[in-house]
Amino acid sequence: MILFAPKEIDSREARTAITPITAKRLVDKGIDVHVEESIGELSNYSDNEYTEVGANLITDRSKALSDADIIFRVRKPPVDEIKKTKSGCIHLSFLDPFNDSELLQLMASQGITSISLEMIPRTTLAQKMDALSSQANITGYTSVIYAAEKLDKVLPMMMTPAGTISPAKFFIIGIGVAGLQAIATAKRLGARVTAFDVRQEALEQAESLGAKALRIDLGEDSKEEGQVYAKELTQEQLEKQREAQAKVCEDSDVVITTAKVFGRRSPILVKSDVIGRMKHGSIIVDLAAETGGNVEGTEIDNEIVTDNGVRIVGLSNFESMAAHHASQVFSANLGSFIEHFWDEDEKKINLNLGDEILAGCVLTNNGKIVHEKFINS
Ligand code: NAD
């Protein structure tokens, strides 16, 4: 079996889908691992490290795409490269399936078996393959470091002969994987942290990290029985939430928003009137920017400074700000996927679509869209 990992071509992307450690794991299984030359250039994995573990360096990207039985990527494939991929190839990457149905149609008609990393079930068994989590954890960290660097204040309290400096105030909205890491990072740096989520259990987790939980009575816990994801709030609930949060936003030096609703546009949680009352020099990092944003006025892949001096950051490459480690864990997720479904006797991947994990994340197979959520897309 040939596995090929092309170099990412999106200019925002510094990660690689395969690191030398994962390449070794796969070479040891008997897989012929091909990586594009200088694949790890931006994440500091050298070509030598790949060849030392038995991977082959590739210069002809088009040929490698058409030879591969398995392809690893971080971002979704460009249309012209889908057309070069051979029928029956297993393709693993983020695919943005809720917003890009054309891509799915194209992958299906090319005969590609596409695995969407967004759709890997959030179960204990699949945890080691969960790239949404491994990457959200990194963005939670880098968003705090980024904000700390832009802020013209120190984060911890400092008691000096010249007087006392108060700790910076952070407000984290959305306490999923990214939010929890943002809280932990800001606390480690000495900031005072307040946090809010619609899920009660998330508020308790925030408190266990030393944050103050903002409690807002929205009438019910916004999580369905047996689900990990939050439900979409009603317009009245959102209004109530925005109202209750306003004072904390106005008082904060940094607001980091991470509130997403799976498969839907992210809710607007911080509106312009509140931003207009925030402090000059304060910073909002909108980690939901790619799914529509939690903040009114966020511009994707841009930073704007409002008339009253609030910086709104809508960058979508927070993972790439720690590309070495983001790649390490991303690549480990993909390696674990292959190992989990590897048939040692046959020396190939055994994809039985009745499997619980595969039923969740295989979107196209045998020329068709096979995932029930996207069949009619
Ligand atoms: P996410 O990125 O989908 O959303 C981030 C957070 O935003 C969530 O905590 C969500 O509750 C919150 N949110 C939604 N609407 C909001 C609103 N109006 N105001 C404030 N917050 C709002 O979440 P995620 O990080 O992918 O995690 C989703 C869930 O999956 C969590 O419960 C997490 O613990 C769970 N999870 C489970 C596993 C596993 O079991 N293997 C792995 C990863 C995550």
XYZ file of C-alpha atoms and ligand atoms in Angstrom:
421
model
C 0.000 0.000 0.000
C 1.263 3.462 -0.876
C 0.491 6.347 1.437
C 1.172 9.853 0.172
C 1.198 13.091 2.169
C 1.452 16.196 -0.054
C 2.782 19.483 1.279
C -0.061 21.808 2.302
C -0.555 24.586 -0.239
C -2.846 27.005 1.604
C -0.762 30.098 2.391
C -2.143 30.202 5.976
C -1.037 26.649 6.678
C 2.235 25.694 8.368
C 1.250 22.233 9.587
C 2.128 18.917 8.004
C -0.238 15.929 8.007
C 2.615 13.519 8.689
C 5.612 13.801 10.980
C 8.631 11.501 10.942
C 7.374 9.716 14.080
C 4.065 8.815 12.416
C 5.868 7.952 9.183
C 7.929 5.432 11.164
C 4.818 3.908 12.766
C 3.377 3.352 9.277
C 6.609 2.155 7.659
C 6.823 -0.431 10.466
C 3.382 -1.717 9.420
C 4.717 -2.363 5.922
C 3.226 0.755 4.307
C 5.192 2.447 1.542
C 5.222 6.022 2.868
C 5.699 8.845 0.345
C 6.003 12.465 1.455
C 6.436 15.519 -0.723
C 9.869 17.094 -0.528
C 10.100 19.821 2.154
C 6.736 18.795 3.588
C 7.910 19.705 7.093
C 9.693 22.912 6.162
C 7.264 25.237 7.986
C 6.819 23.003 11.006
C 10.506 22.181 11.429
C 10.661 18.538 10.405
C 13.570 18.090 8.001
C 13.558 15.909 4.875
C 16.385 13.880 6.470
C 14.212 12.958 9.426
C 11.682 11.436 7.030
C 14.201 9.485 4.969
C 15.927 8.226 8.125
C 12.740 6.404 9.148
C 12.260 4.887 5.702
C 9.886 7.346 4.005
C 10.429 8.290 0.337
C 10.763 11.906 -0.714
C 8.606 12.797 -3.710
C 9.098 15.609 -6.202
C 6.380 14.701 -8.726
C 3.248 15.599 -6.756
C 0.781 14.765 -9.546
C 2.154 11.282 -10.054
C 2.245 10.617 -6.325
C -1.418 11.618 -6.030
C -2.427 9.209 -8.764
C -0.312 6.356 -7.293
C -1.527 6.642 -3.707
C -3.861 4.170 -1.972
C -4.081 6.451 1.063
C -3.678 10.246 1.204
C -3.081 12.308 4.355
C -3.736 16.051 4.308
C -4.574 18.751 6.817
C -6.919 20.936 4.742
C -9.420 19.868 2.116
C -8.043 18.930 -1.309
C -8.068 21.380 -4.221
C -10.497 20.429 -7.017
C -7.796 19.826 -9.654
C -6.027 17.415 -7.289
C -9.194 15.421 -6.595
C -9.306 14.741 -10.306
C -5.777 13.301 -10.166
C -6.558 10.951 -7.284
C -7.135 7.316 -8.150
C -10.462 5.584 -7.654
C -10.547 3.591 -4.420
C -8.051 5.861 -2.669
C -8.727 6.491 1.039
C -8.441 10.216 1.727
C -8.131 11.621 5.264
C -8.362 15.348 6.025
C -10.650 18.064 7.293
C -13.360 18.437 4.611
C -15.714 21.132 5.920
C -18.665 18.920 4.858
C -21.452 21.167 6.152
C -20.344 24.001 3.884
C -18.837 22.309 0.857
C -21.239 19.823 -0.707
C -19.640 20.272 -4.153
C -16.397 18.845 -2.831
C -18.214 15.746 -1.585
C -19.928 15.260 -4.946
C -16.592 15.507 -6.670
C -14.849 13.087 -4.312
C -17.717 10.644 -4.731
C -17.658 10.798 -8.517
C -13.879 10.256 -8.477
C -14.454 7.045 -6.481
C -12.542 8.312 -3.439
C -13.280 6.965 0.033
C -13.249 10.221 1.952
C -12.839 10.385 5.705
C -13.851 13.677 7.292
C -11.877 14.391 10.436
C -14.642 16.731 11.631
C -17.005 13.758 11.741
C -14.930 11.321 13.825
C -17.273 10.431 16.714
C -16.483 11.996 20.114
C -16.254 8.593 21.826
C -13.655 7.118 24.155
C -12.599 4.589 21.500
C -12.113 7.273 18.835
C -10.388 9.797 21.128
C -6.907 8.963 19.793
C -8.108 9.852 16.250
C -9.927 13.042 17.258
C -8.143 15.786 15.315
C -10.792 18.396 16.166
C -9.793 18.011 19.815
C -6.043 17.810 19.305
C -6.105 20.993 17.218
C -8.609 22.874 19.398
C -6.317 22.260 22.345
C -3.464 23.968 20.467
C -5.645 26.943 19.394
C -6.803 27.453 22.976
C -3.161 27.851 23.954
C -1.950 29.956 21.011
C -4.929 32.337 21.203
C -3.942 33.296 24.748
C -0.261 33.672 23.869
C -1.221 35.805 20.856
C -3.488 38.060 22.904
C -0.879 38.360 25.669
C 1.678 39.474 23.127
C -0.631 42.120 21.625
C -1.833 43.424 24.981
C 0.029 46.390 26.423
C -0.344 44.962 29.902
C 1.281 42.180 31.906
C -0.907 39.239 32.834
C -0.005 38.458 36.464
C -0.432 40.649 39.490
C 2.899 42.303 40.379
C 3.573 43.847 43.776
C 6.568 46.119 43.421
C 8.064 49.062 45.347
C 6.642 51.205 42.550
C 3.146 49.987 43.266
C 0.855 47.091 42.540
C -0.101 46.027 39.034
C -3.479 44.310 38.847
C -3.779 41.031 36.920
C -5.191 41.205 33.395
C -8.793 40.102 33.058
C -9.740 37.414 30.547
C -13.242 36.335 29.592
C -13.559 32.985 27.791
C -16.889 32.311 26.068
C -17.372 28.642 25.170
C -15.637 26.091 27.375
C -15.062 23.153 25.014
C -11.594 21.789 24.312
C -10.198 25.160 23.102
C -11.878 27.131 25.882
C -10.547 24.858 28.612
C -6.990 25.141 27.293
C -7.389 28.934 26.992
C -8.485 29.085 30.634
C -5.610 26.867 31.773
C -3.051 28.911 29.808
C -4.330 32.306 30.962
C -4.408 31.086 34.573
C -0.835 29.769 34.334
C 0.246 33.207 33.134
C -1.421 34.805 36.128
C -4.514 36.379 34.546
C -7.875 36.572 36.289
C -10.292 34.464 34.229
C -14.063 34.421 33.954
C -15.761 31.869 31.689
C -19.170 30.996 30.320
C -20.711 28.046 28.498
C -24.284 26.945 27.998
C -23.376 23.492 29.360
C -23.419 23.232 33.165
C -20.678 20.576 33.268
C -18.364 22.914 31.338
C -18.830 25.615 33.990
C -17.750 23.142 36.656
C -14.684 22.198 34.608
C -13.795 25.894 34.295
C -14.053 26.308 38.062
C -11.799 23.332 38.631
C -9.145 25.213 36.610
C -9.488 28.235 38.863
C -11.718 30.380 36.639
C -14.793 32.186 37.846
C -17.883 30.734 36.157
C -20.443 33.221 34.924
C -23.851 31.678 35.629
C -26.757 32.732 33.444
C -30.163 31.151 33.803
C -31.179 30.291 30.241
C -34.070 28.116 31.340
C -32.518 24.703 30.606
C -29.163 23.002 30.186
C -28.395 23.319 26.505
C -27.324 19.780 25.888
C -29.394 16.901 24.708
C -29.358 13.643 26.627
C -26.498 11.422 25.413
C -24.963 14.166 23.221
C -21.609 15.884 23.666
C -22.503 18.998 21.675
C -24.561 21.985 22.808
C -27.939 22.688 21.214
C -28.599 25.878 19.302
C -30.088 28.569 21.583
C -33.313 30.375 20.761
C -33.180 34.098 19.888
C -34.581 34.930 23.355
C -31.940 32.814 25.092
C -29.181 34.430 23.019
C -30.459 37.891 23.919
C -30.465 36.942 27.596
C -26.926 35.592 27.310
C -25.612 38.720 25.557
C -27.194 40.942 28.157
C -25.730 38.971 31.067
C -22.266 38.904 29.473
C -22.089 42.579 28.559
C -20.680 43.794 31.874
C -17.949 41.124 31.920
C -16.910 41.991 28.333
C -16.706 45.693 29.155
C -14.556 44.949 32.174
C -12.188 42.528 30.369
C -8.809 43.132 28.760
C -9.125 40.037 26.584
C -12.239 38.230 25.409
C -11.726 34.875 23.660
C -14.783 33.377 21.992
C -14.875 29.697 21.042
C -18.634 29.030 21.037
C -19.632 26.750 18.195
C -22.747 24.764 17.457
C -21.847 21.597 15.564
C -22.822 21.747 11.881
C -24.321 25.241 12.138
C -23.274 28.853 11.910
C -21.776 30.093 15.197
C -24.024 32.385 17.234
C -23.250 36.117 17.533
C -22.517 36.558 21.232
C -20.694 39.885 21.374
C -22.414 42.723 19.553
C -21.118 46.119 18.442
C -22.844 48.071 21.220
C -20.903 46.083 23.833
C -17.656 46.331 21.843
C -18.249 50.090 21.747
C -18.165 50.144 25.552
C -15.049 47.956 25.923
C -11.757 49.447 27.071
C -9.327 51.106 24.661
C -6.541 48.566 23.995
C -8.614 45.516 24.821
C -8.561 42.506 22.509
C -11.184 40.095 21.236
C -9.996 36.828 19.685
C -12.813 35.165 17.770
C -11.889 31.499 17.430
C -15.247 30.814 15.801
C -14.379 33.130 12.879
C -14.256 30.293 10.333
C -17.793 29.194 11.180
C -19.278 32.684 10.941
C -17.853 34.208 14.123
C -19.146 34.903 17.630
C -18.401 38.604 17.371
C -20.149 41.249 15.317
C -17.657 42.730 12.845
C -15.122 39.885 12.873
C -13.312 39.655 9.567
C -12.011 36.244 8.673
C -8.206 36.115 8.397
C -7.961 39.732 9.430
C -7.567 41.963 12.459
C -9.487 45.178 12.791
C -9.241 47.949 15.344
C -12.542 49.645 16.172
C -12.975 53.411 16.599
C -12.763 52.974 20.357
C -9.479 51.035 20.086
C -10.656 47.430 20.487
C -8.734 44.918 18.388
C -10.902 42.159 16.899
C -8.848 39.187 15.726
C -10.455 36.816 13.209
C -7.395 34.804 12.169
C -7.993 31.199 11.181
C -4.483 29.832 11.575
C -4.034 29.633 15.339
C -3.010 25.971 14.943
C -0.180 27.037 12.650
C 1.219 29.356 15.334
C 2.471 26.198 17.054
C 2.824 24.203 13.848
C 5.431 21.750 15.168
C 3.294 20.447 18.007
C -0.004 20.878 16.151
C 1.464 18.633 13.423
C 2.762 16.155 15.979
C -0.687 15.515 17.446
C -2.590 15.856 14.144
C -0.336 13.305 12.512
C -0.616 10.998 15.539
C -4.426 11.133 15.133
C -4.158 9.980 11.506
C -1.585 7.312 12.377
C -3.920 5.952 15.057
C -6.761 5.821 12.546
C -4.701 3.684 10.153
C -3.449 1.417 12.942
C -6.970 0.921 14.293
C -8.289 -0.323 10.948
C -5.137 -2.105 9.787
C -5.456 -5.775 8.881
C -2.098 -7.282 9.821
C -2.629 -10.509 7.805
C -3.766 -8.825 4.619
C -1.460 -5.813 5.090
C -4.227 -3.392 4.176
C -6.852 -1.193 5.740
C -10.088 -2.952 6.466
C -12.947 -0.506 6.154
C -16.213 -2.076 7.232
C -18.708 0.761 7.024
C -20.864 -0.889 9.686
C -18.172 0.024 12.222
C -19.349 2.769 14.590
C -16.377 5.068 13.961
C -16.468 4.628 10.170
C -20.239 5.064 10.019
C -19.611 8.478 11.577
C -16.773 9.730 9.418
C -16.774 8.055 5.969
C -18.606 10.480 3.700
C -18.055 9.026 0.223
C -17.356 5.479 -0.895
C -17.733 3.419 -4.084
C -18.763 6.403 -6.176
C -21.494 7.648 -3.805
C -22.060 9.939 -0.852
C -22.762 7.384 1.878
C -23.149 9.443 5.063
C -26.802 9.889 5.989
C -26.293 13.564 6.939
C -24.968 14.457 3.489
C -26.736 12.064 1.108
C -29.139 14.766 -0.022
C -26.604 17.574 -0.009
P -17.195 23.102 20.044
O -15.934 23.570 19.413
O -18.253 22.499 19.196
O -17.862 24.335 20.842
C -17.125 25.009 21.852
C -17.961 25.239 23.063
O -18.945 26.240 22.780
C -18.754 24.042 23.587
O -18.356 23.800 24.915
C -20.206 24.493 23.508
O -20.969 23.993 24.582
C -20.056 25.982 23.601
N -21.203 26.784 23.184
C -22.126 26.556 22.212
N -23.018 27.565 22.176
C -22.654 28.473 23.116
C -23.171 29.720 23.575
N -24.253 30.247 23.051
N -22.520 30.329 24.571
C -21.412 29.811 25.146
N -20.879 28.634 24.771
C -21.498 27.973 23.781
O -16.863 22.130 21.253
P -15.707 21.054 21.410
O -14.540 21.656 22.027
O -15.560 20.364 20.108
O -16.387 20.092 22.471
C -17.747 19.707 22.310
C -18.080 18.682 23.347
O -17.457 17.447 23.026
C -17.652 18.998 24.763
O -18.671 18.526 25.628
C -16.416 18.190 24.938
O -16.136 17.893 26.284
C -16.820 16.961 24.174
N -15.709 16.142 23.709
C -15.765 14.817 23.952
C -14.730 14.015 23.493
C -14.772 12.537 23.725
O -15.637 12.076 24.432
N -13.875 11.792 23.129
C -13.662 14.575 22.802
C -13.659 15.945 22.574
C -14.694 16.719 23.025
